[in-house]
Tab-separated table of C-alpha atoms in Angstrom:
chain	number	residue	atom	x	y	z
A	12	MET	CA	0.000	0.000	0.000
A	13	SER	CA	1.405	3.410	-0.999
A	14	SER	CA	2.008	5.846	1.830
A	15	PHE	CA	0.736	9.394	1.496
A	16	ASP	CA	3.355	12.158	1.452
A	17	ASP	CA	1.600	15.478	2.078
A	18	SER	CA	4.749	17.428	1.130
A	19	ARG	CA	4.168	16.420	-2.487
A	20	LEU	CA	0.990	18.533	-2.588
A	21	ASP	CA	3.084	21.708	-2.441
A	22	ASP	CA	6.204	20.334	-4.122
A	23	PRO	CA	6.846	22.249	-7.396
A	24	ALA	CA	8.462	19.228	-9.049
A	25	ALA	CA	5.572	16.866	-8.245
A	26	LEU	CA	2.999	19.430	-9.367
A	27	GLU	CA	4.891	20.179	-12.573
A	28	ALA	CA	4.994	16.464	-13.370
A	29	THR	CA	1.185	16.370	-13.194
A	30	ASP	CA	0.672	19.638	-15.056
A	31	HIS	CA	-1.180	17.869	-17.891
A	32	LEU	CA	-3.766	16.508	-15.460
A	33	LEU	CA	-4.200	19.711	-13.461
A	34	ARG	CA	-4.455	21.803	-16.639
A	35	ARG	CA	-7.252	19.597	-17.924
A	36	LEU	CA	-9.136	20.093	-14.665
A	37	ALA	CA	-8.553	23.846	-14.806
A	38	GLY	CA	-9.853	24.003	-18.383
A	39	ALA	CA	-13.335	22.665	-17.585
A	40	GLY	CA	-14.942	26.117	-17.668
A	41	ALA	CA	-13.221	26.985	-20.940
A	42	ARG	CA	-14.478	23.757	-22.513
A	43	VAL	CA	-18.059	24.602	-21.552
A	44	ARG	CA	-17.680	28.034	-23.172
A	45	ALA	CA	-16.155	26.513	-26.304
A	46	GLU	CA	-19.016	24.017	-26.535
A	47	ILE	CA	-21.675	26.707	-26.223
A	48	ASP	CA	-19.890	29.024	-28.660
A	49	ALA	CA	-19.604	26.252	-31.247
A	50	ALA	CA	-23.297	25.418	-30.846
A	51	GLU	CA	-24.457	29.040	-30.818
A	52	GLU	CA	-25.818	29.016	-34.367
A	53	VAL	CA	-27.760	25.804	-33.782
A	54	LEU	CA	-29.024	26.875	-30.367
A	55	SER	CA	-30.190	30.248	-31.701
A	56	LYS	CA	-32.682	28.432	-33.915
A	57	LEU	CA	-34.161	26.278	-31.177
A	58	GLY	CA	-37.504	27.094	-29.593
A	59	SER	CA	-40.653	25.326	-28.576
A	60	ASP	CA	-42.589	26.117	-31.804
A	61	GLY	CA	-45.521	24.327	-30.219
A	62	PHE	CA	-43.719	20.989	-30.696
A	63	ARG	CA	-43.666	18.589	-27.795
A	64	PRO	CA	-42.398	15.029	-28.259
A	65	ARG	CA	-44.351	12.117	-26.866
A	66	ALA	CA	-41.268	11.030	-24.898
A	67	ILE	CA	-37.522	11.639	-24.688
A	68	VAL	CA	-34.922	8.876	-24.806
A	69	ALA	CA	-31.303	9.697	-23.919
A	70	ALA	CA	-28.513	7.346	-24.969
A	71	GLY	CA	-24.744	7.406	-24.863
A	72	ARG	CA	-22.327	8.975	-22.415
A	73	ASP	CA	-23.875	10.557	-19.330
A	74	ALA	CA	-27.450	9.941	-20.413
A	75	ARG	CA	-28.208	9.485	-16.713
A	76	LEU	CA	-26.939	12.992	-15.969
A	77	VAL	CA	-29.374	14.414	-18.521
A	78	ARG	CA	-32.128	12.348	-16.897
A	79	ALA	CA	-31.206	13.557	-13.402
A	80	VAL	CA	-31.514	17.190	-14.513
A	81	LEU	CA	-34.598	16.760	-16.684
A	82	GLU	CA	-36.838	14.270	-14.893
A	83	PRO	CA	-38.059	16.561	-12.081
A	84	VAL	CA	-39.388	19.173	-14.541
A	85	CYS	CA	-39.679	17.530	-17.961
A	86	PRO	CA	-43.287	17.714	-19.205
A	87	VAL	CA	-43.029	14.394	-21.076
A	88	PRO	CA	-41.802	10.917	-20.044
A	89	PHE	CA	-38.018	10.550	-20.035
A	90	VAL	CA	-35.890	7.401	-20.343
A	91	ALA	CA	-32.116	6.968	-20.039
A	92	TRP	CA	-31.439	3.978	-22.299
A	93	PRO	CA	-28.190	1.993	-21.916
A	94	GLY	CA	-28.573	0.412	-25.338
A	95	PRO	CA	-27.945	-1.085	-27.707
A	96	GLY	CA	-30.632	0.262	-30.021
A	97	LEU	CA	-33.716	1.946	-28.601
A	98	PRO	CA	-36.813	0.862	-26.657
A	99	GLY	CA	-39.265	-0.990	-28.859
A	100	TRP	CA	-41.939	1.708	-28.548
A	101	THR	CA	-39.692	4.563	-29.777
A	102	GLY	CA	-40.916	6.149	-33.000
A	103	PRO	CA	-41.371	9.356	-35.032
A	104	LEU	CA	-43.238	11.088	-32.188
A	105	ASP	CA	-40.260	10.772	-29.823
A	106	LEU	CA	-37.021	12.702	-29.374
A	107	VAL	CA	-33.762	10.752	-29.046
A	108	ILE	CA	-30.727	12.452	-27.477
A	109	VAL	CA	-27.261	10.998	-28.057
A	110	LEU	CA	-24.094	12.311	-26.398
A	111	GLY	CA	-20.853	10.999	-27.806
A	112	GLY	CA	-17.203	11.808	-28.330
A	113	ASN	CA	-14.571	10.928	-30.914
A	114	ALA	CA	-14.181	7.398	-29.606
A	115	ALA	CA	-16.398	4.625	-30.909
A	116	ASP	CA	-19.286	3.980	-28.501
A	117	ALA	CA	-21.178	0.947	-29.785
A	118	GLU	CA	-24.321	1.621	-27.741
A	119	ALA	CA	-24.528	5.303	-28.706
A	120	ILE	CA	-23.807	4.567	-32.373
A	121	SER	CA	-26.502	1.902	-32.350
A	122	ALA	CA	-29.024	4.304	-30.785
A	123	ALA	CA	-28.272	7.079	-33.304
A	124	ALA	CA	-28.546	4.721	-36.259
A	125	GLU	CA	-31.793	3.228	-34.946
A	126	ALA	CA	-33.277	6.691	-34.335
A	127	GLU	CA	-32.458	7.628	-37.930
A	128	ARG	CA	-33.989	4.381	-39.225
A	129	ARG	CA	-37.225	4.863	-37.285
A	130	GLY	CA	-37.577	8.532	-38.200
A	131	CYS	CA	-37.321	9.778	-34.607
A	132	GLY	CA	-36.524	13.332	-33.696
A	133	LEU	CA	-32.795	13.387	-32.967
A	134	MET	CA	-30.455	15.657	-31.006
A	135	ILE	CA	-26.793	14.667	-31.049
A	136	ALA	CA	-23.757	16.243	-29.422
A	137	CYS	CA	-20.517	14.939	-30.900
A	138	PRO	CA	-17.528	16.100	-32.957
A	139	ALA	CA	-18.099	16.414	-36.702
A	140	GLY	CA	-17.105	13.259	-38.531
A	141	SER	CA	-17.164	11.135	-35.373
A	142	PRO	CA	-18.679	7.616	-35.529
A	143	ILE	CA	-21.959	8.863	-34.037
A	144	ASP	CA	-22.132	11.750	-36.508
A	145	GLN	CA	-21.634	9.298	-39.352
A	146	ALA	CA	-24.216	6.864	-37.978
A	147	SER	CA	-26.904	9.566	-37.993
A	148	ALA	CA	-25.874	11.221	-41.266
A	149	GLY	CA	-29.080	10.157	-42.999
A	150	SER	CA	-31.322	12.048	-40.592
A	151	ARG	CA	-32.392	15.253	-42.346
A	152	HIS	CA	-33.953	16.930	-39.335
A	153	ALA	CA	-31.412	16.087	-36.659
A	154	ILE	CA	-30.275	18.814	-34.285
A	155	ARG	CA	-26.483	18.580	-34.384
A	156	LEU	CA	-24.457	20.243	-31.642
A	157	PRO	CA	-20.787	20.195	-32.747
A	158	SER	CA	-18.754	19.159	-29.717
A	159	GLN	CA	-15.297	20.682	-29.436
A	160	SER	CA	-13.791	18.122	-27.082
A	161	ASP	CA	-14.354	14.793	-25.385
A	162	ASP	CA	-15.652	16.536	-22.268
A	163	GLN	CA	-19.022	14.943	-21.599
A	164	LEU	CA	-20.030	17.615	-19.070
A	165	ALA	CA	-19.547	20.355	-21.665
A	166	ALA	CA	-21.597	18.377	-24.180
A	167	ALA	CA	-24.328	17.764	-21.607
A	168	VAL	CA	-24.519	21.493	-20.791
A	169	ALA	CA	-25.037	22.303	-24.485
A	170	VAL	CA	-27.742	19.651	-24.816
A	171	LEU	CA	-29.519	20.841	-21.670
A	172	GLN	CA	-29.357	24.420	-22.931
A	173	GLY	CA	-31.081	23.323	-26.131
A	174	LEU	CA	-33.738	21.378	-24.257
A	175	HIS	CA	-34.451	24.387	-22.053
A	176	GLN	CA	-35.003	26.541	-25.125
A	177	MET	CA	-37.422	23.875	-26.385
A	178	GLU	CA	-39.271	24.183	-23.037
A	179	LEU	CA	-38.377	20.616	-22.128
A	180	GLY	CA	-35.880	21.302	-19.327
A	181	PRO	CA	-34.897	23.728	-16.567
A	182	VAL	CA	-32.818	26.892	-16.809
A	183	VAL	CA	-29.160	26.061	-17.479
A	184	ASP	CA	-27.255	29.369	-17.791
A	185	ALA	CA	-24.184	27.867	-19.447
A	186	LYS	CA	-22.062	30.964	-18.818
A	187	ALA	CA	-22.734	30.679	-15.087
A	188	VAL	CA	-21.765	26.989	-15.189
A	189	ALA	CA	-18.452	27.911	-16.816
A	190	ALA	CA	-17.866	30.723	-14.311
A	191	LEU	CA	-18.494	28.411	-11.360
A	192	LEU	CA	-16.048	25.864	-12.776
A	193	ASP	CA	-13.506	28.685	-13.078
A	194	ASP	CA	-14.104	29.540	-9.415
A	195	VAL	CA	-13.408	25.939	-8.424
A	196	ALA	CA	-10.213	25.975	-10.496
A	197	ILE	CA	-9.032	29.126	-8.707
A	198	GLU	CA	-9.835	27.746	-5.236
A	199	CYS	CA	-8.236	24.369	-5.976
A	200	SER	CA	-5.251	25.680	-7.919
A	201	PRO	CA	-1.946	23.896	-7.268
A	202	ASN	CA	-0.532	27.353	-6.463
A	203	ASN	CA	-2.666	27.422	-3.293
A	204	ASP	CA	-1.035	25.592	-0.405
A	205	VAL	CA	-2.741	22.985	1.746
A	206	ALA	CA	-3.951	25.563	4.268
A	207	SER	CA	-5.980	27.476	1.672
A	208	ASN	CA	-6.912	24.784	-0.837
A	209	PRO	CA	-10.160	22.853	-0.164
A	210	ALA	CA	-9.237	20.043	-2.571
A	211	LYS	CA	-5.839	19.473	-0.970
A	212	ASP	CA	-7.523	19.544	2.441
A	213	LEU	CA	-9.953	16.850	1.297
A	214	ALA	CA	-7.073	14.805	-0.120
A	215	LEU	CA	-5.451	14.878	3.326
A	216	MET	CA	-8.662	13.551	4.892
A	217	LEU	CA	-8.739	10.721	2.334
A	218	ALA	CA	-5.019	9.968	2.609
A	219	ASP	CA	-5.571	6.975	4.891
A	220	ALA	CA	-9.258	6.329	4.253
A	221	LEU	CA	-11.559	4.169	2.175
A	222	PRO	CA	-13.905	6.786	0.679
A	223	LEU	CA	-17.654	6.559	1.198
A	224	VAL	CA	-19.332	9.307	-0.845
A	225	TRP	CA	-22.945	10.353	-0.362
A	226	GLY	CA	-25.098	12.907	-2.146
A	227	GLY	CA	-28.645	13.330	-0.910
A	228	SER	CA	-30.348	14.759	-3.987
A	229	VAL	CA	-30.555	12.989	-7.348
A	230	LEU	CA	-27.889	15.261	-8.835
A	231	ALA	CA	-25.618	15.139	-5.789
A	232	ALA	CA	-25.826	11.334	-5.903
A	233	ARG	CA	-24.824	11.480	-9.552
A	234	ALA	CA	-21.881	13.708	-8.650
A	235	ALA	CA	-20.911	11.220	-5.925
A	236	ARG	CA	-20.584	8.460	-8.522
A	237	ARG	CA	-18.330	10.613	-10.682
A	238	VAL	CA	-16.151	11.569	-7.708
A	239	VAL	CA	-15.813	7.922	-6.640
A	240	GLU	CA	-14.647	6.953	-10.133
A	241	ALA	CA	-11.847	9.528	-9.882
A	242	LEU	CA	-10.922	8.474	-6.333
A	243	ARG	CA	-10.651	4.800	-7.288
A	244	LEU	CA	-8.362	5.628	-10.175
A	245	ALA	CA	-6.220	8.014	-8.139
A	246	SER	CA	-5.761	5.762	-5.117
A	247	GLY	CA	-6.128	2.203	-6.394
A	248	ARG	CA	-8.376	1.632	-3.381
A	249	PRO	CA	-12.006	0.611	-3.063
A	250	ALA	CA	-14.433	3.531	-2.896
A	251	LEU	CA	-18.211	3.495	-2.668
A	252	ALA	CA	-20.943	5.916	-3.696
A	253	ALA	CA	-24.376	4.799	-2.511
A	254	ASP	CA	-27.538	5.889	-0.756
A	255	ALA	CA	-27.745	6.175	3.017
A	256	GLY	CA	-29.299	2.742	3.444
A	257	HIS	CA	-26.256	1.063	1.891
A	258	LEU	CA	-23.653	3.281	3.574
A	259	LEU	CA	-24.941	3.060	7.142
A	260	PRO	CA	-23.899	-0.604	7.646
A	261	VAL	CA	-20.391	0.175	6.348
A	262	LEU	CA	-20.013	2.781	9.102
A	263	ASN	CA	-20.112	0.007	11.730
A	264	GLN	CA	-16.427	0.257	12.588
A	265	PRO	CA	-14.558	-0.882	15.711
A	266	PRO	CA	-12.960	1.840	17.861
A	267	ARG	CA	-9.520	3.075	16.867
A	268	ASP	CA	-6.642	1.601	18.859
A	269	VAL	CA	-5.007	4.750	20.213
A	270	PHE	CA	-2.045	2.695	21.487
A	271	ALA	CA	-1.268	1.032	18.158
A	272	ASP	CA	2.273	1.582	16.906
A	273	PRO	CA	2.039	2.541	13.189
A	274	PHE	CA	5.725	1.663	12.714
A	275	ASP	CA	5.215	-1.824	14.129
A	276	LYS	CA	2.154	-2.632	12.059
A	277	PRO	CA	0.577	-0.194	9.597
A	278	ALA	CA	-2.955	0.708	10.579
A	279	GLU	CA	-5.749	-0.709	8.454
A	280	LEU	CA	-7.588	1.793	6.313
A	281	ARG	CA	-10.863	2.972	7.836
A	282	PRO	CA	-13.816	4.476	5.986
A	283	GLY	CA	-13.978	8.222	5.534
A	284	LEU	CA	-17.390	9.758	4.803
A	285	LEU	CA	-17.578	12.482	2.152
A	286	ILE	CA	-20.908	14.311	1.951
A	287	LEU	CA	-21.765	16.292	-1.188
A	288	ASP	CA	-24.291	18.998	-0.308
A	289	ASP	CA	-25.910	20.797	-3.243
A	290	GLY	CA	-28.200	22.885	-1.080
A	291	VAL	CA	-31.403	20.947	-1.771
A	292	GLU	CA	-33.746	21.462	1.169
A	293	ASP	CA	-35.710	18.271	1.616
A	294	ALA	CA	-36.825	16.642	4.853
A	295	GLY	CA	-35.882	13.162	3.666
A	296	VAL	CA	-32.408	14.262	2.563
A	297	ALA	CA	-31.851	16.061	5.874
A	298	GLU	CA	-32.864	12.981	7.875
A	299	HIS	CA	-30.559	10.669	5.916
A	300	ARG	CA	-27.680	13.074	6.410
A	301	ARG	CA	-28.391	13.250	10.145
A	302	GLN	CA	-28.341	9.461	10.357
A	303	LEU	CA	-25.030	9.214	8.494
A	304	GLU	CA	-23.289	11.939	10.496
A	305	SER	CA	-24.596	10.592	13.796
A	306	LYS	CA	-23.448	7.053	13.102
A	307	ALA	CA	-20.078	8.246	11.787
A	308	GLU	CA	-19.511	10.151	15.018
A	309	ARG	CA	-20.434	7.131	17.160
A	310	HIS	CA	-18.010	4.892	15.277
A	311	ASP	CA	-15.141	7.373	15.009
A	312	VAL	CA	-15.406	7.790	11.233
A	313	ARG	CA	-14.156	11.089	9.895
A	314	VAL	CA	-16.654	13.215	7.947
A	315	HIS	CA	-15.909	15.869	5.336
A	316	VAL	CA	-18.627	18.022	3.735
A	317	VAL	CA	-18.330	19.735	0.355
A	318	THR	CA	-21.069	22.323	-0.133
A	319	GLN	CA	-22.200	24.089	-3.299
A	320	ALA	CA	-25.606	25.674	-2.829
A	321	ASN	CA	-25.446	28.422	-5.478
A	322	GLY	CA	-26.364	28.313	-9.146
A	323	THR	CA	-28.606	26.196	-11.335
A	324	ASP	CA	-28.919	22.447	-10.879
A	325	ILE	CA	-26.282	21.598	-13.475
A	326	ALA	CA	-23.937	24.307	-12.148
A	327	ARG	CA	-24.047	22.891	-8.609
A	328	TYR	CA	-23.500	19.381	-9.947
A	329	ALA	CA	-20.535	20.539	-12.020
A	330	ALA	CA	-18.895	22.371	-9.097
A	331	LEU	CA	-19.296	19.446	-6.678
A	332	THR	CA	-17.943	16.980	-9.224
A	333	GLN	CA	-15.007	19.172	-10.142
A	334	GLN	CA	-13.909	19.764	-6.549
A	335	GLY	CA	-14.046	16.009	-5.963
A	336	ARG	CA	-11.921	15.414	-9.061
A	337	TYR	CA	-9.351	17.950	-7.897
A	338	ALA	CA	-9.194	16.176	-4.527
A	339	ALA	CA	-8.713	12.857	-6.337
A	340	ALA	CA	-5.847	14.340	-8.356
A	341	TYR	CA	-4.100	15.580	-5.203
A	342	LEU	CA	-4.719	12.222	-3.541
A	343	GLY	CA	-2.975	10.520	-6.453
A	344	ILE	CA	-0.102	13.003	-6.232
A	345	GLY	CA	0.286	12.485	-2.480
A	346	LEU	CA	0.290	8.706	-2.922
A	347	GLY	CA	2.908	8.942	-5.665
A	348	ARG	CA	0.574	7.428	-8.261
A	349	TYR	CA	0.578	10.633	-10.332
A	350	GLY	CA	3.651	12.624	-11.194
A	351	THR	CA	6.087	9.711	-10.889
A	352	GLU	CA	7.352	7.990	-14.035
A	353	ALA	CA	7.353	4.527	-12.488
A	354	THR	CA	3.868	4.700	-11.082
A	355	GLU	CA	1.863	7.210	-13.046
A	356	THR	CA	-1.116	5.828	-14.937
A	357	PRO	CA	-1.098	6.951	-18.585
A	358	ILE	CA	-3.762	9.606	-19.100
A	359	VAL	CA	-6.052	9.329	-22.106
A	360	PRO	CA	-8.163	12.524	-22.188
A	361	GLY	CA	-11.866	11.853	-22.439
A	362	ASN	CA	-11.682	8.182	-21.511
A	363	PRO	CA	-13.392	7.723	-18.118
A	364	ALA	CA	-11.491	4.504	-17.531
A	365	VAL	CA	-8.096	6.222	-17.444
A	366	ASP	CA	-8.780	9.955	-17.231
A	367	PRO	CA	-9.216	11.245	-13.651
A	368	ALA	CA	-10.485	14.554	-15.020
A	369	TRP	CA	-13.432	12.777	-16.610
């Protein structure tokens, strides 16, 4: 098991060695702006026009994020479809949304091709000439949002902006999303030392912990899953994002042995509870959080809360996710998994399996 060296978090050499990763995190706001700017002409033509699909089916990368934002307010039924293909009932009266990048995504390609074959309404967000773009080339009335990168959050923001203009989704305010991501980048900058950097502070809390991540609202829970993916990759340790009912039993931990000699026998990793608070005021959410915090206190489990209560739904989700990803990056740096030639995992931008900024 790698030991955590907190000095690496402020070490210029270690930070310079991970500059590619930290720059990608810092560029999240810029990628949202680039996505919206590239789609400006298409978005300017979108409106309700009295059209309302019978149902919406989202396929491809982060379809569940689109569902989490849309479902509470969408005036028509909404389905996030894992693929391949589309639900059997999907037809010309329905709108199919496909988010994709440059890489081949068999499920998303299958959904786009099937939507074109059945004559469905189609909204796609992908780079021009990508496999998904080619699969839907025969659709004359498709809404095509030209993605500028493999950043699925940026693509999702553009899609949600379009759906809002079609009166099918909530207010997005893409510029505010980008600005909030910039704020996170400033707060979590590698130039800020541990004492003034919330992401480095969180990395310290997770240095010797098995992360348990909880978000009470639908969107916060979605953010928790994204943060856990980054933490697993950064640490090589198990990490769990789940609802309160599944996390409470894991908090049943024996008391710490205050007399244990860490040099004689390294202490076993204990859970650390990370709560993502997006400001949703709900009695059920508040009760679940009370239960988690109370049990964590009784069983000597450390708790860290990340709060983002300002902005639209997607903006709060983006800020929570991004701060968690920054913390994961600093965790990987402190453990020597990032920024060291012998141990660093190769980074493939846009691939969630090997990109901690994803």
